[in-house]
Short mmCIF file of C-alpha atoms and ligand atoms in Angstrom, two decimals:
data_model
loop_
_atom_site.label_atom_id
_atom_site.label_comp_id
_atom_site.label_asym_id
_atom_site.label_seq_id
_atom_site.Cartn_x
_atom_site.Cartn_y
_atom_site.Cartn_z
CA MET A 1002 -45.50 -6.01 -1.59
CA ALA A 1003 -43.22 -7.45 1.11
CA LEU A 1004 -42.22 -5.72 4.33
CA ILE A 1005 -38.73 -6.33 5.73
CA LEU A 1006 -37.48 -5.56 9.24
CA ALA A 1007 -33.73 -5.06 9.00
CA LEU A 1008 -30.87 -4.90 11.52
CA GLU A 1009 -27.30 -3.67 11.03
CA SER A 1010 -24.49 -4.12 13.56
CA SER A 1011 -21.33 -5.05 11.65
CA CYS A 1012 -19.18 -2.16 12.87
CA ASP A 1013 -19.84 0.84 15.10
CA ASP A 1014 -23.33 1.83 13.95
CA SER A 1015 -26.40 0.15 15.40
CA ALA A 1016 -29.34 0.44 13.03
CA ALA A 1017 -32.83 -0.85 12.36
CA ALA A 1018 -35.23 -0.15 9.50
CA LEU A 1019 -38.54 -1.19 8.00
CA VAL A 1020 -38.31 -1.29 4.21
CA SER A 1021 -40.83 -2.47 1.62
CA SER A 1022 -40.17 -4.25 -1.65
CA ASP A 1023 -41.71 -1.24 -3.46
CA ARG A 1024 -38.86 0.96 -2.21
CA GLN A 1025 -40.59 2.65 0.72
CA ILE A 1026 -38.59 3.24 3.88
CA LEU A 1027 -41.37 3.14 6.47
CA ALA A 1028 -39.02 3.93 9.36
CA GLN A 1029 -35.33 3.82 10.09
CA ALA A 1030 -32.97 4.69 12.91
CA VAL A 1031 -29.18 4.70 13.21
CA VAL A 1032 -27.29 5.22 16.45
CA GLY A 1033 -23.57 5.81 15.99
CA GLN A 1034 -21.09 4.95 18.72
CA ASN A 1035 -18.52 7.60 17.88
CA GLU A 1036 -18.37 9.02 21.40
CA ALA A 1037 -17.70 5.58 22.93
CA HIS A 1038 -14.79 4.86 20.56
CA ARG A 1039 -13.32 8.37 20.17
CA PRO A 1040 -10.92 8.17 23.16
CA PHE A 1041 -9.29 5.16 21.47
CA GLY A 1042 -8.94 6.76 18.02
CA GLY A 1043 -10.71 3.85 16.33
CA VAL A 1044 -13.39 1.21 16.86
CA VAL A 1045 -12.89 -1.10 19.87
CA PRO A 1046 -14.63 -4.40 18.96
CA GLU A 1047 -15.71 -5.35 22.47
CA ILE A 1048 -17.15 -1.91 23.20
CA ALA A 1049 -19.01 -2.04 19.86
CA ALA A 1050 -20.55 -5.47 20.54
CA ARG A 1051 -21.75 -4.44 24.00
CA ALA A 1052 -23.20 -1.20 22.64
CA HIS A 1053 -25.17 -3.11 19.98
CA VAL A 1054 -26.67 -5.28 22.75
CA GLU A 1055 -27.80 -2.15 24.57
CA ILE A 1056 -29.03 -0.15 21.57
CA LEU A 1057 -30.64 -2.61 19.12
CA PRO A 1058 -33.75 -3.65 21.12
CA ASP A 1059 -34.85 -0.01 21.50
CA LEU A 1060 -34.25 0.67 17.80
CA ILE A 1061 -36.37 -2.33 16.80
CA ARG A 1062 -39.23 -1.15 19.02
CA GLN A 1063 -38.80 2.39 17.72
CA VAL A 1064 -39.03 1.58 13.99
CA LEU A 1065 -42.03 -0.73 14.46
CA HIS A 1066 -43.77 1.92 16.56
CA GLU A 1067 -42.97 4.75 14.15
CA ALA A 1068 -44.30 2.82 11.17
CA GLY A 1069 -47.30 1.55 13.14
CA VAL A 1070 -46.43 -2.01 12.14
CA ALA A 1071 -46.70 -5.10 14.35
CA ILE A 1072 -43.99 -7.75 14.08
CA GLY A 1073 -46.65 -10.17 12.82
CA GLU A 1074 -47.21 -7.94 9.75
CA VAL A 1075 -43.57 -8.16 8.67
CA ASP A 1076 -42.77 -10.62 5.85
CA ALA A 1077 -39.12 -11.31 6.68
CA ILE A 1078 -36.30 -10.37 9.04
CA ALA A 1079 -33.01 -9.31 7.43
CA ALA A 1080 -29.90 -9.06 9.59
CA THR A 1081 -26.30 -8.31 8.65
CA ALA A 1082 -24.27 -11.51 9.17
CA GLY A 1083 -20.86 -10.10 8.17
CA PRO A 1084 -18.25 -9.28 7.09
CA GLY A 1085 -17.06 -7.06 9.92
CA LEU A 1086 -16.48 -7.28 13.63
CA ILE A 1087 -17.60 -10.75 14.64
CA GLY A 1088 -19.02 -9.70 18.04
CA GLY A 1089 -21.35 -7.11 16.53
CA GLY A 1090 -22.31 -9.46 13.71
CA MET A 1091 -23.30 -12.12 16.23
CA VAL A 1092 -25.38 -9.66 18.28
CA GLY A 1093 -27.42 -8.46 15.28
CA LEU A 1094 -27.76 -11.85 13.63
CA LEU A 1095 -28.86 -13.51 16.88
CA ALA A 1096 -31.41 -10.75 17.47
CA GLY A 1097 -32.69 -11.35 13.92
CA LYS A 1098 -32.87 -15.09 14.50
CA GLY A 1099 -34.80 -14.59 17.74
CA LEU A 1100 -37.31 -12.33 16.00
CA ALA A 1101 -37.64 -14.69 13.03
CA LEU A 1102 -38.16 -17.70 15.27
CA SER A 1103 -40.63 -16.07 17.66
CA ALA A 1104 -42.68 -14.37 14.91
CA GLY A 1105 -42.47 -17.35 12.52
CA LYS A 1106 -40.89 -15.27 9.74
CA PRO A 1107 -38.12 -16.16 7.29
CA LEU A 1108 -34.60 -14.99 8.11
CA ILE A 1109 -32.31 -13.40 5.54
CA ALA A 1110 -28.64 -13.27 6.57
CA VAL A 1111 -27.35 -10.29 4.58
CA ASN A 1112 -23.78 -9.68 3.50
CA HIS A 1113 -23.05 -6.08 4.56
CA LEU A 1114 -21.16 -5.52 1.30
CA GLU A 1115 -24.22 -6.64 -0.66
CA GLY A 1116 -26.19 -4.08 1.35
CA HIS A 1117 -23.84 -1.35 0.09
CA ALA A 1118 -23.74 -2.87 -3.42
CA LEU A 1119 -27.52 -2.90 -3.89
CA SER A 1120 -28.22 0.34 -1.95
CA PRO A 1121 -28.39 2.56 -5.06
CA ARG A 1122 -31.31 0.49 -6.38
CA LEU A 1123 -33.36 1.42 -3.30
CA VAL A 1124 -33.51 5.05 -4.48
CA ASP A 1125 -32.81 4.72 -8.22
CA ARG A 1126 -35.54 2.49 -9.63
CA SER A 1127 -34.19 2.61 -13.16
CA LEU A 1128 -30.73 1.31 -12.20
CA ASP A 1129 -30.61 -2.14 -13.78
CA PHE A 1130 -28.00 -4.90 -13.64
CA PRO A 1131 -25.21 -5.08 -14.60
CA TYR A 1132 -23.33 -2.06 -13.23
CA LEU A 1133 -19.75 -1.36 -12.32
CA LEU A 1134 -19.52 -0.54 -8.61
CA LEU A 1135 -16.78 1.28 -6.75
CA LEU A 1136 -17.37 0.12 -3.18
CA ALA A 1137 -15.33 2.30 -0.84
CA SER A 1138 -15.90 1.95 2.89
CA GLY A 1139 -13.96 1.72 6.14
CA GLY A 1140 -13.09 -1.93 5.58
CA HIS A 1141 -13.09 -2.30 1.78
CA CYS A 1142 -12.09 -0.73 -1.47
CA GLN A 1143 -13.20 -2.80 -4.44
CA LEU A 1144 -14.37 -2.54 -8.00
CA LEU A 1145 -17.12 -5.07 -8.65
CA GLU A 1146 -19.28 -5.90 -11.59
CA VAL A 1147 -22.74 -6.28 -10.07
CA ARG A 1148 -24.51 -8.72 -12.39
CA GLY A 1149 -27.53 -9.54 -10.26
CA VAL A 1150 -28.56 -10.28 -6.68
CA GLY A 1151 -25.87 -12.56 -5.24
CA ASP A 1152 -23.88 -12.38 -8.49
CA TYR A 1153 -20.68 -10.35 -8.27
CA ARG A 1154 -17.37 -10.35 -10.08
CA ARG A 1155 -14.53 -8.60 -8.31
CA LEU A 1156 -12.27 -6.73 -10.72
CA ALA A 1157 -10.05 -5.02 -8.15
CA THR A 1158 -9.43 -4.70 -4.44
CA THR A 1159 -6.93 -2.96 -2.20
CA ILE A 1160 -3.57 -4.58 -1.59
CA ASP A 1161 -3.26 -2.84 1.79
CA ASP A 1162 -5.56 -0.26 3.44
CA ALA A 1163 -9.20 0.39 2.59
CA ALA A 1164 -10.05 3.89 1.35
CA GLY A 1165 -12.03 4.84 4.46
CA GLU A 1166 -9.24 3.47 6.63
CA ALA A 1167 -6.84 5.80 4.79
CA PHE A 1168 -9.14 8.77 5.53
CA ASP A 1169 -9.31 7.71 9.19
CA LYS A 1170 -5.52 7.32 9.49
CA ALA A 1171 -4.80 10.62 7.72
CA ALA A 1172 -7.29 12.33 10.05
CA LYS A 1173 -5.56 10.85 13.09
CA LEU A 1174 -2.19 12.17 11.85
CA LEU A 1175 -3.79 15.62 11.52
CA GLY A 1176 -5.26 15.40 15.03
CA LEU A 1177 -8.83 15.26 13.67
CA PRO A 1178 -11.58 13.26 15.38
CA TYR A 1179 -12.76 9.79 14.38
CA PRO A 1180 -14.34 9.01 11.91
CA GLY A 1181 -11.84 10.81 9.76
CA GLY A 1182 -13.68 11.01 6.43
CA PRO A 1183 -16.16 13.77 7.25
CA ALA A 1184 -13.51 15.67 9.27
CA ILE A 1185 -11.01 15.58 6.36
CA GLU A 1186 -13.71 16.61 3.89
CA SER A 1187 -14.70 19.73 5.84
CA LEU A 1188 -11.08 20.76 6.53
CA ALA A 1189 -10.17 20.12 2.88
CA ALA A 1190 -12.73 22.74 1.83
CA GLU A 1191 -10.40 25.41 3.30
CA GLY A 1192 -7.20 24.03 1.79
CA ASN A 1193 -5.28 23.92 -1.48
CA ALA A 1194 -5.31 20.44 -3.04
CA LYS A 1195 -2.09 21.20 -4.95
CA ALA A 1196 -0.11 22.44 -1.94
CA VAL A 1197 1.37 19.14 -0.76
CA PRO A 1198 3.02 16.73 -3.20
CA LEU A 1199 1.59 13.29 -2.38
CA PRO A 1200 1.90 9.99 -4.26
CA ARG A 1201 -0.95 8.30 -6.17
CA PRO A 1202 -0.10 4.63 -5.54
CA LEU A 1203 -0.67 2.29 -8.52
CA VAL A 1204 -2.04 5.08 -10.73
CA GLY A 1205 -1.25 4.20 -14.33
CA SER A 1206 -0.36 0.65 -13.36
CA LYS A 1207 -1.43 -2.29 -15.52
CA GLU A 1208 -2.59 -4.19 -12.47
CA PRO A 1209 -6.18 -3.38 -11.48
CA HIS A 1210 -5.85 -2.88 -7.73
CA PHE A 1211 -5.78 -0.04 -5.20
CA SER A 1212 -3.14 0.83 -2.62
CA PHE A 1213 -3.29 3.51 0.06
CA ALA A 1214 -0.58 2.58 2.58
CA GLY A 1215 2.12 4.65 0.84
CA LEU A 1216 -0.18 7.64 0.83
CA LYS A 1217 -0.55 7.40 4.60
CA GLY A 1218 3.24 7.33 5.00
CA ALA A 1219 3.56 10.42 2.82
CA VAL A 1220 0.91 12.26 4.84
CA GLN A 1221 2.83 11.38 7.98
CA ARG A 1222 6.03 12.86 6.53
CA ALA A 1223 4.19 15.99 5.35
CA VAL A 1224 2.70 16.52 8.82
CA THR A 1225 5.94 15.95 10.73
CA SER A 1226 7.91 18.20 8.36
CA GLY A 1227 5.91 21.14 9.73
CA GLU A 1228 6.01 22.73 6.26
CA TYR A 1229 2.30 22.58 5.50
CA GLY A 1230 -0.96 23.74 7.02
CA ALA A 1231 -3.46 21.06 8.08
CA ALA A 1232 -6.12 22.22 5.59
CA ASP A 1233 -3.64 21.95 2.70
CA VAL A 1234 -2.64 18.43 3.80
CA ALA A 1235 -6.32 17.41 4.06
CA ALA A 1236 -7.17 18.85 0.64
CA SER A 1237 -4.10 17.30 -1.01
CA PHE A 1238 -4.78 13.93 0.60
CA GLN A 1239 -8.43 13.92 -0.48
CA GLN A 1240 -7.41 14.83 -4.04
CA ALA A 1241 -4.86 12.00 -4.10
CA VAL A 1242 -7.55 9.47 -3.09
CA VAL A 1243 -9.93 10.88 -5.71
CA ASP A 1244 -7.21 10.61 -8.37
CA CYS A 1245 -6.61 6.94 -7.40
CA PHE A 1246 -10.35 6.23 -7.58
CA VAL A 1247 -10.72 7.85 -11.01
CA ASP A 1248 -7.66 6.16 -12.51
CA ARG A 1249 -8.46 2.68 -11.19
CA THR A 1250 -12.15 2.98 -12.11
CA ARG A 1251 -11.29 4.21 -15.59
CA ARG A 1252 -9.12 1.14 -16.02
CA ALA A 1253 -11.94 -1.14 -14.84
CA LEU A 1254 -14.27 0.49 -17.37
CA THR A 1255 -11.95 -0.74 -20.13
CA VAL A 1256 -12.74 -4.34 -19.14
CA SER A 1257 -16.41 -3.96 -18.17
CA ASN A 1258 -19.17 -3.13 -20.62
CA ALA A 1259 -21.65 -2.46 -17.82
CA PRO A 1260 -23.80 0.49 -18.92
CA SER A 1261 -23.79 2.16 -15.48
CA LEU A 1262 -21.16 3.30 -13.02
CA VAL A 1263 -22.12 3.35 -9.35
CA VAL A 1264 -20.23 4.42 -6.23
CA ALA A 1265 -21.35 3.32 -2.75
CA GLY A 1266 -20.02 2.76 0.78
CA GLY A 1267 -19.13 5.36 3.43
CA VAL A 1268 -16.46 7.13 1.34
CA ALA A 1269 -19.07 7.73 -1.39
CA ALA A 1270 -20.60 10.28 1.01
CA ASN A 1271 -17.63 12.51 0.05
CA CYS A 1272 -18.65 15.28 -2.40
CA ALA A 1273 -15.25 15.36 -4.17
CA VAL A 1274 -15.48 11.59 -4.72
CA ARG A 1275 -19.06 11.83 -5.99
CA SER A 1276 -18.41 14.60 -8.47
CA ALA A 1277 -15.15 13.08 -9.80
CA LEU A 1278 -16.82 9.71 -10.45
CA GLN A 1279 -19.81 11.41 -12.04
CA ALA A 1280 -17.48 13.30 -14.39
CA LEU A 1281 -15.70 10.04 -15.24
CA ALA A 1282 -19.02 8.33 -16.05
CA GLU A 1283 -19.94 11.23 -18.35
CA GLN A 1284 -16.56 11.05 -20.13
CA GLU A 1285 -16.90 7.30 -20.58
CA GLY A 1286 -20.52 7.41 -21.73
CA ARG A 1287 -21.91 5.47 -18.76
CA ARG A 1288 -24.98 6.22 -16.69
CA PHE A 1289 -24.03 7.36 -13.15
CA SER A 1290 -25.74 6.58 -9.88
CA VAL A 1291 -24.78 7.31 -6.29
CA PRO A 1292 -27.01 6.94 -3.22
CA PRO A 1293 -27.66 9.99 -1.00
CA ALA A 1294 -24.93 10.42 1.63
CA TRP A 1295 -27.06 8.97 4.47
CA LEU A 1296 -27.46 5.77 2.46
CA CYS A 1297 -23.69 5.56 1.75
CA THR A 1298 -22.63 5.34 5.39
CA ASP A 1299 -23.79 2.34 7.42
CA ASN A 1300 -27.54 2.05 7.87
CA ALA A 1301 -30.21 -0.65 8.06
CA ALA A 1302 -32.33 0.58 5.13
CA MET A 1303 -29.74 -0.86 2.72
CA ILE A 1304 -29.84 -4.17 4.62
CA GLY A 1305 -33.63 -4.17 4.37
CA TRP A 1306 -33.44 -3.46 0.65
CA ALA A 1307 -30.89 -6.27 0.09
CA GLY A 1308 -33.30 -8.45 2.12
CA ALA A 1309 -36.19 -7.45 -0.15
CA GLU A 1310 -34.15 -8.26 -3.25
CA ARG A 1311 -33.10 -11.63 -1.82
CA LEU A 1312 -36.62 -12.48 -0.64
CA ALA A 1313 -37.95 -11.75 -4.15
CA ALA A 1314 -35.28 -14.13 -5.53
CA GLY A 1315 -36.28 -16.85 -3.01
CA MET A 1316 -32.94 -16.57 -1.18
CA ILE A 1317 -33.77 -17.14 2.48
CA ASP A 1318 -31.53 -18.61 5.16
CA GLY A 1319 -31.82 -21.18 7.91
CA LEU A 1320 -31.52 -20.33 11.59
CA ASP A 1321 -28.09 -21.97 11.47
CA ALA A 1322 -26.70 -19.16 9.25
CA PRO A 1323 -23.31 -18.19 10.73
CA ALA A 1324 -21.98 -14.72 11.50
CA ARG A 1325 -18.79 -14.24 9.50
CA ALA A 1326 -15.85 -11.90 10.04
CA ARG A 1327 -14.73 -12.47 6.45
CA TRP A 1328 -17.27 -12.94 3.65
CA PRO A 1329 -16.21 -11.98 0.13
CA LEU A 1330 -18.93 -11.09 -2.38
CA ASP A 1331 -17.02 -12.89 -5.12
CA ASP A 1332 -15.79 -16.24 -3.79
CA SER A 1333 -13.90 -16.96 -6.96
CA ALA A 1334 -11.74 -13.81 -6.79
CA GLU A 1335 -8.12 -14.66 -6.21
CA LYS A 1336 -6.52 -13.54 -2.98
CA VAL A 1337 -4.45 -10.45 -3.51
CA ARG A 1338 -1.13 -9.84 -1.79
CA GLY A 1339 -1.79 -8.28 1.60
CA ALA A 1340 -5.57 -8.24 1.09
CA GLY A 1341 -6.31 -11.68 2.49
CA VAL A 1342 -8.41 -10.54 5.41
CA LYS A 1343 -10.35 -7.86 3.60
CA GLY A 1344 -12.65 -10.08 1.54
O1 KG4 B 2348 -19.63 2.17 4.91
P1 KG4 B 2348 -19.17 2.71 6.21
O2 KG4 B 2348 -20.11 3.61 6.99
O3 KG4 B 2348 -18.73 1.56 7.18
C1 KG4 B 2348 -18.04 0.43 6.72
O4 KG4 B 2348 -18.71 -0.48 6.17
O5 KG4 B 2348 -16.79 0.46 6.84
O6 KG4 B 2348 -17.81 3.49 5.92
C2 KG4 B 2348 -17.14 4.14 6.95
C3 KG4 B 2348 -15.93 4.85 6.38
C4 KG4 B 2348 -15.07 5.50 7.43
O7 KG4 B 2348 -13.72 5.15 7.19
C5 KG4 B 2348 -15.30 6.99 7.22
O8 KG4 B 2348 -14.18 7.80 7.55
C6 KG4 B 2348 -15.61 7.04 5.75
O9 KG4 B 2348 -16.37 5.89 5.49
N1 KG4 B 2348 -16.38 8.23 5.41
C7 KG4 B 2348 -15.94 9.20 4.59
C8 KG4 B 2348 -16.92 10.21 4.59
N2 KG4 B 2348 -17.95 9.81 5.42
C9 KG4 B 2348 -17.59 8.59 5.90
N3 KG4 B 2348 -14.79 9.31 3.88
C10 KG4 B 2348 -14.62 10.44 3.17
N4 KG4 B 2348 -15.50 11.46 3.14
C11 KG4 B 2348 -16.66 11.39 3.84
N5 KG4 B 2348 -17.52 12.40 3.81
ZN1 ZN B 2349 -20.44 -0.34 5.54
#
């Protein structure tokens, strides 16, 4: 049994966790920075990096204390090294390197997307490779065949906005607070999903990808028209995203024989998304798995679990491992129009 101390700092959540290779979360803590970024309507990279510097040391002390574990008893340090905001990535990775060096422990530089991709296996011990993954977060929207640790084939990505980004932009248009996903989801519960006619970009298309920019434009027009209530716009928008997810994932299932369908990333915390993908898996005769909502949004437990999986596979990194703003899971995937910076 290996014990991993994990750090996460790739966006606006500072997090630390102690996770074991037998799927125990001994302690974990996440501190969001929503209040610091809210006045700006989105994440300000410099504010995020400085906040990680202030928050992470206390979180590390806290999880070690809570679990009653000394740093010397840890088997490896896992730290997110990207992709994401480079300042935050550097803060967390350097903290991880310092701990690894001073305690004489191996360092594992974790790809944040791999953290999301492997997160369901932390809680679902019978989820085996390969599985088809819909990874929907604030920075990404991809369909990946997860074949093993470090072995990914990207089947689709977004040609413009990420799904979470679309939720955040729609929320802003509706005057809802950041982050937009949870705010849209609760307002949508009071609205009619059929009230506002909104497009479903690329639905039915032969190409595999996602697109959400046109949906944002349509939400903007619906809001400025003054014809619709905010709850109806939220519900209709959420349904449009769900319809895009289901259509694009159904298409991917025609080219992937993976026995399981998995959805992960912050947008997978959304109940409408979870139940629609579960229904799709049932229709298509695939096993379905989705992590609990707290494990979908950014956290360090998933980084610790990815660290445990990598440690077991002998994948450790040198202290020269770089922080990376862009770090695709599938290096061989061709760049898609407009998606160059999304990885
Ligand atoms: O995975 P995550 O926490 O961070 C990134 O790696 O980006 O995802 C954050 C994104 C945000 O855009 C947020 O609005 C969205 O996930 N999100 C949701 C929900 N909770 C978070 N979107 C829809 N419904 C939710 N309940
Ligand atoms: Zn994330």
